[in-house]
Coordinates of N, CA and C in Angstrom, one line a residue:
M1432 N -44.6 3.1 -11.6 CA -45.1 2.4 -12.9 C -43.6 2.7 -13.9
T1433 N -43.6 1.9 -14.4 CA -43.0 2.3 -15.9 C -43.6 2.4 -17.1
S1434 N -42.7 3.0 -17.6 CA -43.4 3.4 -19.3 C -43.0 2.0 -20.2
T1435 N -43.9 1.7 -21.1 CA -43.5 0.8 -22.2 C -42.0 1.2 -22.9
S1436 N -41.9 2.4 -23.4 CA -40.7 2.9 -24.5 C -39.7 2.8 -23.4
A1437 N -39.4 2.8 -22.1 CA -38.7 3.0 -21.0 C -38.3 1.3 -20.8
T1438 N -39.1 0.5 -20.6 CA -38.5 -0.9 -20.5 C -38.4 -1.6 -22.0
S1439 N -38.6 -1.1 -22.7 CA -38.3 -1.9 -24.1 C -37.8 -1.6 -25.0
A1440 N -36.6 -0.6 -24.6 CA -35.2 -0.2 -24.8 C -34.4 -1.3 -24.8
T1441 N -33.8 -1.4 -25.9 CA -32.4 -2.6 -26.2 C -31.4 -2.3 -25.6
S1442 N -31.3 -3.1 -24.7 CA -30.2 -3.0 -23.7 C -28.9 -4.0 -23.8
A1443 N -28.0 -3.6 -23.9 CA -26.6 -4.1 -23.9 C -26.1 -4.2 -22.2
W1444 N -26.7 -3.3 -21.5 CA -25.9 -3.8 -20.2 C -26.5 -5.3 -19.8
T1445 N -25.3 -5.8 -19.1 CA -25.5 -6.9 -18.0 C -26.7 -7.0 -16.9
S1446 N -27.3 -7.8 -16.3 CA -28.2 -7.7 -15.1 C -26.9 -7.3 -14.0
Q1447 N -25.6 -7.9 -14.0 CA -24.8 -7.3 -13.0 C -24.5 -5.6 -13.0
E1448 N -24.5 -5.6 -14.5 CA -23.9 -3.8 -14.7 C -25.2 -3.2 -14.2
L1449 N -26.4 -3.4 -14.9 CA -27.7 -2.7 -14.3 C -27.6 -2.7 -12.9
D1450 N -27.7 -3.8 -12.0 CA -27.7 -3.7 -10.7 C -26.6 -2.9 -9.9
R1451 N -25.5 -2.9 -10.3 CA -24.2 -2.3 -9.4 C -24.5 -0.9 -10.0
V1452 N -24.7 -0.2 -11.0 CA -24.9 1.1 -11.4 C -26.0 1.7 -10.5
E1453 N -27.2 0.9 -10.4 CA -28.6 1.4 -10.0 C -28.4 1.5 -8.6
R1454 N -27.5 0.8 -7.7 CA -27.0 0.7 -6.3 C -26.2 1.9 -6.1
A1455 N -25.5 2.4 -7.0 CA -24.2 3.3 -6.8 C -25.2 4.9 -6.6
E1456 N -24.6 5.3 -5.3 CA -25.3 6.8 -5.3 C -24.6 7.8 -6.3
E1457 N -23.4 7.8 -7.0 CA -23.3 8.9 -8.0 C -22.6 8.0 -9.1
L1458 N -22.8 8.9 -9.9 CA -21.9 8.2 -11.6 C -21.2 9.3 -12.1
E1459 N -19.9 8.9 -12.7 CA -19.1 10.1 -13.3 C -19.2 9.8 -14.8
I1460 N -19.1 10.7 -15.0 CA -19.7 11.0 -16.8 C -18.6 11.7 -17.3
A1461 N -17.9 11.4 -18.4 CA -17.0 12.3 -19.3 C -17.6 12.4 -20.5
S1462 N -17.9 13.5 -21.1 CA -18.1 13.3 -22.6 C -17.4 13.2 -23.4
L1463 N -17.7 12.7 -25.1 CA -16.3 12.8 -25.8 C -16.4 13.7 -26.4
R1464 N -15.3 14.6 -26.7 CA -15.5 15.9 -27.3 C -15.2 15.6 -29.1
R1465 N -15.5 16.5 -29.4 CA -15.3 16.5 -31.1 C -14.0 16.0 -31.9
G1466 N -13.0 16.5 -31.3 CA -11.6 15.5 -31.6 C -11.1 14.4 -30.7
G1467 N -12.1 13.3 -30.0 CA -12.0 12.4 -29.9 C -11.8 11.8 -28.4
E1468 N -11.4 13.0 -27.8 CA -10.4 12.8 -26.6 C -12.1 13.0 -25.2
L1469 N -11.9 12.5 -24.0 CA -12.8 12.9 -23.1 C -12.6 14.3 -22.4
G1470 N -13.6 15.1 -22.3 CA -13.5 15.8 -21.5 C -13.6 15.7 -19.9
S1471 N -13.9 16.6 -19.4 CA -13.6 16.7 -17.8 C -14.9 15.1 -16.9
R1472 N -14.4 14.8 -15.9 CA -15.3 14.3 -15.3 C -16.3 15.0 -14.2
R1473 N -17.3 14.6 -14.8 CA -18.6 15.3 -13.6 C -19.3 14.1 -13.1
T1474 N -19.8 14.6 -11.8 CA -20.5 13.3 -11.2 C -22.1 14.0 -10.8
I1475 N -22.6 13.3 -11.5 CA -24.2 13.0 -11.6 C -25.0 12.0 -10.7
W1476 N -26.2 12.2 -10.9 CA -27.0 11.0 -10.1 C -27.6 10.1 -11.2
V1477 N -27.4 8.9 -11.1 CA -28.1 8.0 -12.1 C -29.3 7.4 -11.5
V1478 N -30.3 7.2 -12.7 CA -31.3 6.3 -12.0 C -31.7 4.8 -13.2
R1479 N -32.3 3.8 -12.8 CA -32.4 2.9 -13.5 C -34.0 3.0 -14.2
V1480 N -34.4 2.5 -14.8 CA -35.8 2.3 -15.5 C -35.8 1.0 -15.9
G1481 N -36.4 0.1 -15.9 CA -36.5 -1.3 -16.3 C -35.8 -1.8 -16.8
D1482 N -34.6 -1.9 -17.8 CA -33.3 -2.4 -18.3 C -32.8 -1.3 -18.5
A1483 N -32.9 -0.1 -18.4 CA -32.1 1.0 -19.2 C -31.6 2.1 -18.1
L1484 N -30.8 2.8 -18.2 CA -29.8 4.0 -17.1 C -30.1 5.3 -17.6
Y1485 N -30.5 6.2 -16.6 CA -30.8 7.7 -17.3 C -29.9 8.4 -16.4
V1486 N -30.1 9.6 -17.3 CA -29.0 10.5 -16.4 C -29.6 12.1 -16.7
R1487 N -29.4 13.1 -15.8 CA -30.4 14.5 -16.6 C -28.8 15.5 -15.6
S1488 N -29.1 16.8 -16.3 CA -28.7 17.4 -15.6 C -29.6 18.6 -14.8
V1489 N -29.1 18.5 -13.6 CA -29.7 19.2 -12.4 C -29.9 20.6 -12.8
N1490 N -29.6 21.2 -13.5 CA -29.3 22.8 -13.9 C -29.8 23.1 -15.0
G1491 N -30.1 22.1 -15.9 CA -31.0 22.3 -17.2 C -30.0 22.1 -18.2
P1492 N -30.5 22.5 -19.3 CA -29.7 22.6 -20.5 C -28.4 23.7 -20.5
G1493 N -28.1 24.4 -19.9 CA -27.2 25.6 -19.5 C -26.2 25.1 -19.0
S1494 N -26.1 24.0 -18.4 CA -24.7 23.0 -17.8 C -24.0 22.9 -18.5
D1495 N -22.3 22.8 -18.2 CA -21.4 22.9 -19.2 C -20.9 21.3 -19.4
W1496 N -21.5 20.4 -18.6 CA -21.5 19.1 -19.0 C -22.4 18.7 -19.9
Y1497 N -23.5 19.2 -19.6 CA -24.6 18.8 -20.6 C -24.5 19.0 -22.3
R1498 N -23.8 20.4 -22.4 CA -23.5 21.1 -23.3 C -22.2 20.1 -24.1
G1499 N -21.6 19.9 -23.0 CA -20.6 18.7 -24.0 C -21.0 17.3 -24.6
T1500 N -22.1 17.3 -23.9 CA -23.1 15.8 -24.6 C -23.6 15.9 -25.7
R1501 N -23.9 16.9 -25.9 CA -24.2 17.7 -27.3 C -23.4 17.6 -29.0
A1502 N -22.0 17.4 -28.4 CA -20.9 17.5 -29.6 C -20.8 16.2 -30.2
R1503 N -20.8 14.8 -29.3 CA -20.5 13.9 -30.3 C -21.9 12.6 -29.9
R1504 N -22.5 13.0 -28.7 CA -23.1 12.4 -27.8 C -22.6 10.8 -27.5
E1505 N -21.4 10.7 -27.1 CA -20.8 9.6 -26.5 C -19.8 10.0 -25.4
G1506 N -19.5 9.1 -24.5 CA -18.7 9.4 -23.6 C -18.5 8.2 -23.1
R1507 N -17.7 8.6 -21.7 CA -17.4 6.9 -20.5 C -18.0 7.1 -19.0
I1508 N -18.7 6.2 -18.5 CA -19.2 6.6 -17.4 C -18.5 5.6 -16.6
Q1509 N -18.4 5.7 -15.2 CA -18.1 4.9 -13.9 C -19.2 5.1 -12.9
A1510 N -19.6 3.9 -12.4 CA -20.2 3.9 -11.1 C -20.7 2.7 -10.8
G1511 N -20.5 2.4 -9.5 CA -20.5 1.3 -8.7 C -19.6 -0.3 -9.2
G1512 N -18.4 0.5 -9.5 CA -17.3 -0.5 -10.0 C -17.4 -0.7 -11.9
V1513 N -18.6 -0.5 -12.4 CA -18.8 -0.4 -13.8 C -18.2 0.9 -14.4
A1514 N -17.1 0.1 -15.6 CA -16.4 1.2 -16.3 C -16.8 0.9 -17.8
K1515 N -17.8 2.0 -18.5 CA -18.2 1.7 -20.1 C -18.1 2.8 -20.8
D1516 N -17.8 2.6 -22.0 CA -18.1 3.8 -22.8 C -19.6 3.9 -23.4
V1517 N -20.1 4.9 -23.5 CA -22.0 4.9 -23.8 C -21.8 6.0 -25.1
T1518 N -23.0 5.4 -25.4 CA -23.3 6.3 -26.5 C -24.8 7.2 -25.7
I1519 N -25.1 8.4 -25.9 CA -25.8 9.1 -25.2 C -26.8 9.4 -26.0
I1520 N -28.1 9.2 -25.3 CA -29.3 9.2 -26.1 C -30.2 9.9 -25.9
D1521 N -30.7 11.3 -26.4 CA -31.8 12.0 -26.0 C -33.5 11.0 -25.3
A1522 N -33.6 11.4 -24.2 CA -34.8 10.6 -24.1 C -36.3 11.5 -23.7
A1523 N -35.7 13.0 -23.6 CA -36.7 14.4 -22.7 C -38.0 14.0 -23.9
A1524 N -38.2 13.8 -25.3 CA -39.1 14.0 -25.6 C -40.4 12.8 -25.4
D1525 N -40.3 11.8 -24.9 CA -40.9 10.9 -24.5 C -41.5 11.3 -22.8
D1526 N -42.8 11.8 -22.5 CA -43.5 11.9 -22.0 C -43.5 10.7 -20.7
G1527 N -43.4 9.6 -20.8 CA -43.8 8.3 -20.4 C -42.2 8.0 -19.9
V1528 N -41.3 8.0 -20.6 CA -40.3 8.0 -19.9 C -39.9 8.8 -18.9
N1529 N -39.8 10.3 -19.2 CA -39.7 11.1 -18.2 C -40.4 11.4 -16.5
A1530 N -41.6 10.5 -17.1 CA -42.5 10.5 -15.9 C -42.1 9.0 -14.9
A1531 N -41.5 8.0 -15.5 CA -40.8 7.0 -14.9 C -39.5 7.6 -14.6
V1532 N -38.6 8.6 -15.5 CA -37.7 8.9 -14.6 C -37.8 10.0 -13.5
D1533 N -38.6 10.5 -13.5 CA -39.0 11.2 -12.0 C -39.4 10.6 -11.1
A1534 N -39.7 9.3 -11.4 CA -40.2 8.8 -10.4 C -39.1 7.8 -9.4
A1535 N -38.1 7.6 -10.5 CA -37.0 6.6 -10.4 C -36.3 7.4 -9.3
Y1536 N -36.0 9.2 -9.8 CA -35.5 9.9 -9.2 C -35.9 10.3 -7.6
R1537 N -37.2 9.8 -7.2 CA -37.5 10.1 -6.3 C -37.5 9.1 -5.0
T1538 N -38.0 7.6 -5.7 CA -37.6 7.1 -4.8 C -35.9 6.5 -4.3
K1539 N -35.2 6.6 -5.7 CA -33.8 6.8 -4.8 C -33.0 7.8 -4.2
Y1540 N -33.2 8.8 -4.5 CA -32.8 10.1 -3.9 C -33.7 10.9 -2.8
G1541 N -34.8 10.7 -2.4 CA -35.6 10.6 -1.9 C -35.1 11.0 -0.2
H1542 N -34.2 10.4 0.0 CA -33.5 10.9 1.4 C -33.3 12.2 1.5
Y1543 N -32.6 12.8 0.0 CA -31.9 14.3 0.2 C -33.4 14.9 0.7
A1544 N -33.1 16.4 0.9 CA -33.7 17.4 1.1 C -34.2 17.7 -0.4
A1545 N -36.1 17.8 0.0 CA -36.9 18.0 -0.7 C -36.9 18.8 -2.0
Y1546 N -36.0 20.2 -1.8 CA -35.7 21.1 -2.6 C -34.4 20.0 -3.8
I1547 N -33.8 19.4 -3.2 CA -32.9 18.9 -4.2 C -33.7 18.0 -5.1
V1548 N -34.2 16.8 -4.6 CA -35.4 15.9 -5.5 C -36.5 16.9 -6.7
K1549 N -36.7 17.8 -5.5 CA -37.7 18.8 -6.8 C -37.1 19.3 -7.8
A1550 N -35.5 19.8 -7.7 CA -34.8 20.3 -8.9 C -34.4 19.4 -9.8
I1551 N -34.0 18.1 -9.4 CA -33.8 16.8 -10.6 C -35.2 16.3 -11.1
T1552 N -36.2 16.8 -10.8 CA -37.5 16.4 -11.4 C -38.2 17.3 -12.2
S1553 N -37.5 18.4 -12.2 CA -38.0 19.7 -12.6 C -38.2 19.8 -13.8
P1554 N -39.2 20.6 -14.5 CA -39.3 20.5 -16.2 C -37.8 20.7 -16.8
E1555 N -37.5 21.7 -16.1 CA -35.9 21.8 -16.6 C -35.0 20.7 -16.9
A1556 N -35.0 20.4 -15.6 CA -33.9 19.1 -15.7 C -34.8 18.0 -16.7
G1557 N -35.8 18.1 -16.8 CA -36.7 16.5 -17.2 C -36.4 17.2 -18.7
S1558 N -36.2 18.2 -19.4 CA -35.4 18.6 -20.5 C -34.4 18.2 -21.0
T1559 N -33.6 17.8 -20.1 CA -32.1 17.1 -20.5 C -32.3 15.8 -20.1
T1560 N -33.3 14.9 -20.4 CA -33.1 13.2 -19.9 C -32.6 12.4 -20.8
M1561 N -31.7 11.8 -20.6 CA -30.5 11.2 -21.5 C -30.6 9.8 -21.0
R1562 N -30.7 8.4 -21.8 CA -30.5 7.4 -21.9 C -29.3 6.9 -22.0
L1563 N -28.5 5.9 -21.4 CA -27.0 5.8 -21.5 C -27.1 4.0 -22.1
E1564 N -26.7 3.8 -23.0 CA -26.9 2.5 -24.1 C -24.9 2.3 -23.8
P1565 N -24.5 1.3 -23.5 CA -23.0 0.9 -23.7 C -23.0 0.5 -25.4
R1566 N -21.3 1.1 -25.5 CA -21.0 0.8 -26.8 C -19.5 0.1 -26.7

Protein backbone atom coordinates (compact mmCIF):
# COMPACT_ATOMS: atom_id res chain seq x y z
CA MET A 1 0.00 0.00 0.00
CA THR A 2 1.42 3.37 -0.93
CA SER A 3 0.68 6.68 0.67
CA THR A 4 -1.05 9.44 -1.23
CA SER A 5 1.82 11.87 -0.66
CA ALA A 6 4.31 9.35 -2.01
CA THR A 7 2.42 8.77 -5.22
CA SER A 8 1.24 12.32 -5.78
CA ALA A 9 4.73 13.80 -5.79
CA THR A 10 5.26 15.66 -9.03
CA SER A 11 7.94 13.93 -10.97
CA ALA A 12 9.82 14.77 -14.08
CA TRP A 13 11.11 11.20 -14.32
CA THR A 14 10.07 9.42 -17.49
CA SER A 15 8.39 6.04 -17.13
CA GLN A 16 11.44 4.43 -18.74
CA GLU A 17 13.83 6.09 -16.25
CA LEU A 18 11.69 5.03 -13.30
CA ASP A 19 11.50 1.44 -14.59
CA ARG A 20 15.25 1.23 -15.22
CA VAL A 21 16.23 2.63 -11.82
CA GLU A 22 13.63 0.45 -10.10
CA ARG A 23 15.11 -2.68 -11.73
CA ALA A 24 18.68 -1.70 -10.78
CA GLU A 25 20.00 -3.47 -7.70
CA GLU A 26 22.08 -0.48 -6.66
CA LEU A 27 22.40 3.23 -7.31
CA GLU A 28 25.52 5.38 -7.26
CA ILE A 29 25.11 8.83 -5.76
CA ALA A 30 27.52 11.74 -5.50
CA SER A 31 26.40 14.84 -3.63
CA LEU A 32 27.20 18.31 -4.87
CA ARG A 33 29.57 20.08 -2.51
CA ARG A 34 29.35 23.72 -1.47
CA GLY A 35 31.97 24.67 -4.06
CA GLY A 36 29.94 23.05 -6.84
CA GLU A 37 32.08 19.94 -7.39
CA LEU A 38 30.74 16.42 -6.96
CA GLY A 39 31.81 14.43 -3.94
CA SER A 40 32.83 10.78 -4.03
CA ARG A 41 30.31 8.34 -5.45
CA ARG A 42 28.66 5.99 -2.98
CA THR A 43 26.78 2.83 -3.81
CA ILE A 44 23.41 2.60 -2.06
CA TRP A 45 20.02 0.98 -2.46
CA VAL A 46 17.12 2.73 -4.16
CA VAL A 47 13.39 2.04 -4.21
CA ARG A 48 10.46 3.31 -6.20
CA VAL A 49 7.15 4.26 -4.63
CA GLY A 50 4.63 5.36 -7.24
CA ASP A 51 6.39 7.82 -9.54
CA ALA A 52 9.07 8.73 -7.00
CA LEU A 53 12.52 7.36 -6.17
CA TYR A 54 13.75 7.13 -2.58
CA VAL A 55 17.08 6.46 -0.89
CA ARG A 56 18.22 6.14 2.71
CA SER A 57 21.42 5.84 4.67
CA VAL A 58 21.53 2.37 6.20
CA ASN A 59 23.89 3.79 8.85
CA GLY A 60 21.59 6.69 9.70
CA PRO A 61 22.37 10.40 9.77
CA GLY A 62 25.99 9.90 10.85
CA SER A 63 26.99 8.47 7.48
CA ASP A 64 29.50 10.57 5.52
CA TRP A 65 27.56 10.44 2.25
CA TYR A 66 24.32 11.39 3.98
CA ARG A 67 25.96 14.35 5.73
CA GLY A 68 27.34 15.35 2.33
CA THR A 69 23.80 15.66 0.98
CA ARG A 70 23.02 18.31 3.59
CA ALA A 71 25.27 21.01 2.04
CA ARG A 72 23.47 21.73 -1.25
CA ARG A 73 20.81 19.00 -1.42
CA GLU A 74 21.83 18.29 -4.98
CA GLY A 75 23.83 15.56 -6.60
CA ARG A 76 24.19 13.11 -9.45
CA ILE A 77 22.90 9.55 -9.61
CA GLN A 78 23.57 6.57 -11.86
CA ALA A 79 21.53 3.37 -11.90
CA GLY A 80 20.22 1.01 -14.56
CA GLY A 81 21.83 3.03 -17.33
CA VAL A 82 20.21 6.26 -16.12
CA ALA A 83 22.50 9.16 -15.18
CA LYS A 84 20.81 12.29 -13.82
CA ASP A 85 21.47 15.40 -11.80
CA VAL A 86 19.02 15.38 -8.91
CA THR A 87 17.62 17.51 -6.13
CA ILE A 88 17.60 15.65 -2.82
CA ILE A 89 14.42 16.27 -0.84
CA ASP A 90 14.01 15.23 2.77
CA ALA A 91 11.01 12.93 3.14
CA ALA A 92 11.60 11.45 6.60
CA ALA A 93 8.92 13.54 8.33
CA ASP A 94 6.10 11.93 6.33
CA ASP A 95 5.07 8.74 8.15
CA GLY A 96 3.04 7.54 5.15
CA VAL A 97 6.02 7.90 2.83
CA ASN A 98 8.31 6.16 5.32
CA ALA A 99 5.91 3.23 5.67
CA ALA A 100 5.66 2.90 1.87
CA VAL A 101 9.44 3.13 1.51
CA ASP A 102 9.91 0.48 4.22
CA ALA A 103 7.56 -1.83 2.31
CA ALA A 104 9.37 -1.15 -0.97
CA TYR A 105 12.75 -1.96 0.61
CA ARG A 106 11.37 -5.20 2.08
CA THR A 107 9.93 -6.23 -1.28
CA LYS A 108 12.91 -5.31 -3.44
CA TYR A 109 15.71 -6.42 -1.12
CA GLY A 110 13.95 -9.18 0.83
CA HIS A 111 16.27 -11.77 -0.70
CA TYR A 112 19.13 -10.41 1.45
CA ALA A 113 19.73 -11.53 5.03
CA ALA A 114 17.00 -10.36 7.40
CA TYR A 115 19.42 -8.27 9.49
CA ILE A 116 20.38 -6.22 6.41
CA VAL A 117 16.76 -5.49 5.47
CA LYS A 118 16.01 -4.73 9.14
CA ALA A 119 18.83 -2.14 9.14
CA ILE A 120 17.54 -0.28 6.05
CA THR A 121 14.00 -0.25 7.48
CA SER A 122 15.05 0.78 11.01
CA PRO A 123 13.90 4.08 12.54
CA GLU A 124 17.49 5.36 12.30
CA ALA A 125 17.65 4.69 8.55
CA GLY A 126 14.09 5.96 8.14
CA SER A 127 15.17 9.28 9.62
CA THR A 128 17.27 9.78 6.46
CA THR A 129 14.59 9.02 3.85
CA MET A 130 15.12 11.24 0.80
CA ARG A 131 13.26 11.60 -2.47
CA LEU A 132 15.30 12.10 -5.63
CA GLU A 133 13.89 14.59 -8.13
CA PRO A 134 15.55 15.12 -11.51
CA ARG A 135 16.77 18.63 -12.25
